[in-house]
Tab-separated table of C-alpha atoms in Angstrom:
chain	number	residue	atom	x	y	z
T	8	UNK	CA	2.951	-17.520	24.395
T	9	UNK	CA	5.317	-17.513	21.372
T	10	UNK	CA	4.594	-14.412	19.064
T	11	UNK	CA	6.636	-13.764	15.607
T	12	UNK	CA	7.114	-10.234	14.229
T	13	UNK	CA	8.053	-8.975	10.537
T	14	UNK	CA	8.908	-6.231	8.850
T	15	UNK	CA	8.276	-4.020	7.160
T	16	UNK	CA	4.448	-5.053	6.630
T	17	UNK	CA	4.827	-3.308	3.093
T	18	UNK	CA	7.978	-2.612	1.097
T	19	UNK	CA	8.159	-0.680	-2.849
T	20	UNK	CA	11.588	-0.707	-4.225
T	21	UNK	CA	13.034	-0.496	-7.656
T	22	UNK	CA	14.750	-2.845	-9.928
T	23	UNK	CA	18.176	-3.202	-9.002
T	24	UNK	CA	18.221	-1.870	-5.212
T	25	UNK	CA	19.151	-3.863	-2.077
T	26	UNK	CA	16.578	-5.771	0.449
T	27	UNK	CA	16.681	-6.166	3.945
T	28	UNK	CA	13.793	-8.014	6.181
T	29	UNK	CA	13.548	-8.780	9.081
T	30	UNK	CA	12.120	-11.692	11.361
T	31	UNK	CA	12.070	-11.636	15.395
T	32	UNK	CA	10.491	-14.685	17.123
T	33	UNK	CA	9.453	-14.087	21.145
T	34	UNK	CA	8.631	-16.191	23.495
T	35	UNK	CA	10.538	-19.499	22.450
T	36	UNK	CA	14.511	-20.272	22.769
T	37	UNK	CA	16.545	-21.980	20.034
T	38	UNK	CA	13.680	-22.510	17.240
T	39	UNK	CA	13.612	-23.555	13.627
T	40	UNK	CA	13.416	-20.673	11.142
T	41	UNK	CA	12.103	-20.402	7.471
T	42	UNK	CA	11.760	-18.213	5.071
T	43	UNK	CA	8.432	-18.264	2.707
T	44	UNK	CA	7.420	-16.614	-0.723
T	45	UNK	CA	4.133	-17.023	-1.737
T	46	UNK	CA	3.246	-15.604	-5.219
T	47	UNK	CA	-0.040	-15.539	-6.452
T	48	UNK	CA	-1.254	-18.947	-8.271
T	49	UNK	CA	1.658	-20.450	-7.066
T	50	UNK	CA	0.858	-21.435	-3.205
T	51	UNK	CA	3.811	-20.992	-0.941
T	52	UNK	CA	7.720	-21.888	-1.228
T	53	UNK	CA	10.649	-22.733	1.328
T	54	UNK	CA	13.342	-20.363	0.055
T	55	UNK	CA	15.441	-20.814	3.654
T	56	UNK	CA	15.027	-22.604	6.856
T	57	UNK	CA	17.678	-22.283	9.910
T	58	UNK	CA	18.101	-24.148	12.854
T	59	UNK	CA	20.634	-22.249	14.908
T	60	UNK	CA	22.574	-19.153	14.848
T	61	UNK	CA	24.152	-18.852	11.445
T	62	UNK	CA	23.261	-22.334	10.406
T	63	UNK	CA	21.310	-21.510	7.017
T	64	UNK	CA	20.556	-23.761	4.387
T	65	UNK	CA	18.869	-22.476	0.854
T	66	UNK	CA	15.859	-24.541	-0.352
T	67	UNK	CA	16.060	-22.630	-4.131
T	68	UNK	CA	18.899	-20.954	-6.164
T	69	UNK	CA	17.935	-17.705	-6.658
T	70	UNK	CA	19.342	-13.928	-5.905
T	71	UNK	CA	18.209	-13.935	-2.281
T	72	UNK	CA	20.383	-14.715	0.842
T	73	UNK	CA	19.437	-15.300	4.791
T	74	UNK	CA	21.364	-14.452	7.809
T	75	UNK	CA	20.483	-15.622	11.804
T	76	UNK	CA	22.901	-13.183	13.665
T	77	UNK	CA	20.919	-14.219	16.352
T	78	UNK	CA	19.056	-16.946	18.040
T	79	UNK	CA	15.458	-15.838	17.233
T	80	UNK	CA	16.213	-13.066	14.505
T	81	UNK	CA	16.085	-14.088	10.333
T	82	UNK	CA	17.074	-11.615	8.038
T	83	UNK	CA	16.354	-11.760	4.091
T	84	UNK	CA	18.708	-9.796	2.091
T	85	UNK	CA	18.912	-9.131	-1.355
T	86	UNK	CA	21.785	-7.067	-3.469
T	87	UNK	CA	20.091	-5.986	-6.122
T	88	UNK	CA	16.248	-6.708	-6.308
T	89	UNK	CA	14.505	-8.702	-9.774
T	90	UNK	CA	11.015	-8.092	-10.843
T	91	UNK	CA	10.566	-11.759	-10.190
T	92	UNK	CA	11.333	-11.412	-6.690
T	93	UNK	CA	7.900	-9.442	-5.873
T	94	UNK	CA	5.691	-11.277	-4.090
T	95	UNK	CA	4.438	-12.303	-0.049
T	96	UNK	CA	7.602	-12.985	2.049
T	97	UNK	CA	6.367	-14.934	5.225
T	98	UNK	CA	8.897	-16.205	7.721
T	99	UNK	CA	7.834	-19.479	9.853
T	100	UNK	CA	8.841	-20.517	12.988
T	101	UNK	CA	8.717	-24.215	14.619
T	102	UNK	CA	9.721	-26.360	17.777
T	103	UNK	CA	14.060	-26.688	17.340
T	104	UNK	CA	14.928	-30.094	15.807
T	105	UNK	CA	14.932	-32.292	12.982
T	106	UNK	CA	11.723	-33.111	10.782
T	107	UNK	CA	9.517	-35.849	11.217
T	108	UNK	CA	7.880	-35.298	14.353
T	109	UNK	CA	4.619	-32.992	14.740
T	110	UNK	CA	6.348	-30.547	16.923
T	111	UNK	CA	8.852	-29.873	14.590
T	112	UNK	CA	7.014	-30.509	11.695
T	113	UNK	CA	4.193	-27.999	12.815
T	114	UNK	CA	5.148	-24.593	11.742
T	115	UNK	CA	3.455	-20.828	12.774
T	116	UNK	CA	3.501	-17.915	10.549
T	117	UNK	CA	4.507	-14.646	10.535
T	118	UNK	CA	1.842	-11.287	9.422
T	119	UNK	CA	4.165	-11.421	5.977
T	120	UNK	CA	5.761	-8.476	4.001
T	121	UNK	CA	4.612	-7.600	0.587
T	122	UNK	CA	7.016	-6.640	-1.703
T	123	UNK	CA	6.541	-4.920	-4.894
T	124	UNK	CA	9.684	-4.401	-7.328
T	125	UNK	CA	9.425	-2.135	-10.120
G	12	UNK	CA	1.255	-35.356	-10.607
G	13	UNK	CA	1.149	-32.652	-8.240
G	14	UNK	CA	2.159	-33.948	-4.810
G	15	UNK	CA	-1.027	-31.610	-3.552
G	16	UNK	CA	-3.812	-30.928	-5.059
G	17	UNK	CA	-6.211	-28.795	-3.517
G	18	UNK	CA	-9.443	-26.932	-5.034
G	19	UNK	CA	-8.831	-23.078	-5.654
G	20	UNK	CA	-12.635	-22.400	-5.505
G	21	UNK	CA	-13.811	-19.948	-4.824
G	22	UNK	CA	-16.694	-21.453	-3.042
G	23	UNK	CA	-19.364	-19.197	-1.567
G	24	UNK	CA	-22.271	-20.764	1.214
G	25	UNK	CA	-24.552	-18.945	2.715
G	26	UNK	CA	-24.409	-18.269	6.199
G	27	UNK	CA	-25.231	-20.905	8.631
G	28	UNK	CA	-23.882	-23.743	5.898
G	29	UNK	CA	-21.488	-26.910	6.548
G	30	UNK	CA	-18.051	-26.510	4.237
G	31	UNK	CA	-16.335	-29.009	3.188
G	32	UNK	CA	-12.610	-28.767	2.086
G	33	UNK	CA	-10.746	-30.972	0.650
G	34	UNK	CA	-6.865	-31.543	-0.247
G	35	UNK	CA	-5.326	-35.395	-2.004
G	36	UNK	CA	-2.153	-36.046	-2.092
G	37	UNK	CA	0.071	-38.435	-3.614
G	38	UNK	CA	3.305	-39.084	-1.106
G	39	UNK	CA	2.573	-41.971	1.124
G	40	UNK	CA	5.194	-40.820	3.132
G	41	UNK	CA	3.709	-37.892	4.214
G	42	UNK	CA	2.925	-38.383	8.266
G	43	UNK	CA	1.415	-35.124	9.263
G	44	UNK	CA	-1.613	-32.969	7.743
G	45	UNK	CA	-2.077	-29.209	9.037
G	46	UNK	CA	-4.902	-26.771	7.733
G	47	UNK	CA	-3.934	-23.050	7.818
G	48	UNK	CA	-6.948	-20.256	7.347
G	49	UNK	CA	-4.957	-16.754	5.444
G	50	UNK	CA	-6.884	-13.873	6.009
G	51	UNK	CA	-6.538	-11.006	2.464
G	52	UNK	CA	-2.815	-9.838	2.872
G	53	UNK	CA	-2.414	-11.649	6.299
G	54	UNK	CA	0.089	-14.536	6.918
G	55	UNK	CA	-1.373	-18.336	7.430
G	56	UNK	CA	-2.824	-19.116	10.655
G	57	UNK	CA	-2.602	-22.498	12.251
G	58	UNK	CA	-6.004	-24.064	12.471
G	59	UNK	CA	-5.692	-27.955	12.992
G	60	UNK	CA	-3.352	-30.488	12.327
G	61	UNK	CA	-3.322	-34.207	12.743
G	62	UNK	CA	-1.138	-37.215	11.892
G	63	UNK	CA	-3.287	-39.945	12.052
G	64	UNK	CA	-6.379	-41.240	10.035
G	65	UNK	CA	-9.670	-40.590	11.687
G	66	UNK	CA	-11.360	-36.709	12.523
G	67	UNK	CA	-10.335	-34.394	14.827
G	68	UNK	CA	-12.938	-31.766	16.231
G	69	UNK	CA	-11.713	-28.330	17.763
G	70	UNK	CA	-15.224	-26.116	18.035
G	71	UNK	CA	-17.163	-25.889	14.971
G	72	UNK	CA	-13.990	-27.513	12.947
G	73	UNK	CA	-13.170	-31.133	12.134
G	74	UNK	CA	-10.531	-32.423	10.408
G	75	UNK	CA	-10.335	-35.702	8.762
G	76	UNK	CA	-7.367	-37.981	7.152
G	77	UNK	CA	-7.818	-40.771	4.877
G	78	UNK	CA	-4.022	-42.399	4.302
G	79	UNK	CA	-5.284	-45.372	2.266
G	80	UNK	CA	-7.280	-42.845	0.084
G	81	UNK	CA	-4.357	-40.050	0.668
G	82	UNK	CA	-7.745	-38.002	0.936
G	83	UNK	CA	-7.516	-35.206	4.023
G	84	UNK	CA	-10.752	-32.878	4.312
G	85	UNK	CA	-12.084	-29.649	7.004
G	86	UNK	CA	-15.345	-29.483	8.155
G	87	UNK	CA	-16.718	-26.228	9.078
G	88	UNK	CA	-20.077	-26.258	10.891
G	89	UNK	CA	-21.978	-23.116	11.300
G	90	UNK	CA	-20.595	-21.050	8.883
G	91	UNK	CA	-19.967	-17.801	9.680
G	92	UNK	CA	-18.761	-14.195	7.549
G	93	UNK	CA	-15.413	-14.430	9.743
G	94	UNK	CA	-14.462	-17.896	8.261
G	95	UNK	CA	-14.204	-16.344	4.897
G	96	UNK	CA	-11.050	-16.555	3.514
G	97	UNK	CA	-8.678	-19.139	1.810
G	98	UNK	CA	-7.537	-22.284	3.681
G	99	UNK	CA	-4.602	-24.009	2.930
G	100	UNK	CA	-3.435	-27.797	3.399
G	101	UNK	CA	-0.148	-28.411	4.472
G	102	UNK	CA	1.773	-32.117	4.579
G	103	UNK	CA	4.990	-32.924	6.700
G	104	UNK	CA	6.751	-35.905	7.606
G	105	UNK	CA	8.323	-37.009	4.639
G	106	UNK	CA	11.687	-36.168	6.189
G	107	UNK	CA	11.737	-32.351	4.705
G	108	UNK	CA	12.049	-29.194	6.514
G	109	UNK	CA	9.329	-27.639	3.654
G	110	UNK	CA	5.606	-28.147	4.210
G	111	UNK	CA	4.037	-28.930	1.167
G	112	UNK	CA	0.742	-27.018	0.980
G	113	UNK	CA	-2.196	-26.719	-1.219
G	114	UNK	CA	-2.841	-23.901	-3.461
G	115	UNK	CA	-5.555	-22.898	-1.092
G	116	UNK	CA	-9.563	-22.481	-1.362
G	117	UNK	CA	-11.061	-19.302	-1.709
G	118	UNK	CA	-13.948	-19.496	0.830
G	119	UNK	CA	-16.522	-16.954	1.089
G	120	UNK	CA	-19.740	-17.106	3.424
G	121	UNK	CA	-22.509	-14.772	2.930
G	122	UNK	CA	-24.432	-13.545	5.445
């Protein structure tokens, strides 16, 4: 069975420092990726999705970037955190290929990281 | 418009009650509906999904799609303490890599 690991579960840092988190996926070969942030009131939004080693494609403009240095690892990065970017940082993993099928289309969550920036 | 438009609750049933959830939508081209259950501080759980009109039943949940009313809905029978938390809707198919999801109902049975 396909299980999908994050972390750190919990993460405080200040205004201005760098972010690093991390996504492993087991049990699968080759799968779609994505990034989440879900804020509260807001619901959840796509910030990155991947579909192969260093193939990443940003859904918003913001100060956050993803890396896939390998085939089931996501990374989130950050250079210098914003107060904006606290929040629930889920990664997602589906079936490899484009959308518009239910495989694909059908995605499985992470546990999440919250992130706190003050 | 909001292309989702889900309910934020909370609702609270007692034990032993039927929920019903409910999510519209206004994309026709949405193909595929999912339902999600998120724990307090836990990430979204795959419950159901379905991609046609009619109900699905898995155990004491059914899901049901309504494209001509763009009306999707989850049935819980039997309510118990563990189904308390928020459920989520989620849409695919419209040729996006994003699921479009709800904003989530609260849910909260009491024993």
């Amino acid at each position: 069975s396909q299980t999908i690991h994050q972390w750190p579960a919990t993460l405080v840092q200040p205004v201005g420092s760098p972010l690093s988190l991390e996504c492993t996926v087991e049990g699968t070969s080759n799968p779609n990726l994505y990034w989440y942030r879900q804020a509260a009131g807001r619901g959840l939004q796509l910030l990155f999705y991947s579909v192969g080693i260093g193939q990443i494609s940003s859904e918003v403009p913001q100060n956050l970037s993803a890396s896939r240095p390998q085939d089931r690892q996501f990374i989130l990065s950050s250079k210098k955190l914003l107060l904006s970017d606290s929040g629930f940082y889920l990664c997602a993993w589906s079936v490899w290929g484009p959308p518009g099928t239910p495989s694909t289309d059908t995605q499985y969550f992470g546990p999440g990281t919250r992130l706190t920036v003050l | 418009q909001k292309e989702v438009e889900q309910d934020p609750g909370p609702l609270s049933v007692p034990e032993g009650a039927i929920v019903s959830l409910n999510c519209t939508y206004s994309n026709s081209a949405f193909q595929y509906f999912m339902w999600y259950r998120q724990y307090s501080r836990k990430g979204p759980e795959l419950l159901m999904y379905t991609y046609s009109s009619g109900n699905k039943e898995d155990g004491r949940f059914t899901a049901q799609v309504d494209k001509s009313s763009k009306y999707i809905s989850l049935f819980i029978r039997d309510s118990q303490p563990s189904d308390s938390a928020t459920y989520l809707c989620a849409m695919a198919g419209a040729g996006s890599y994003q699921l479009t999801f709800g904003k989530g109902t609260k849910l909260s049975v009491i024993p």
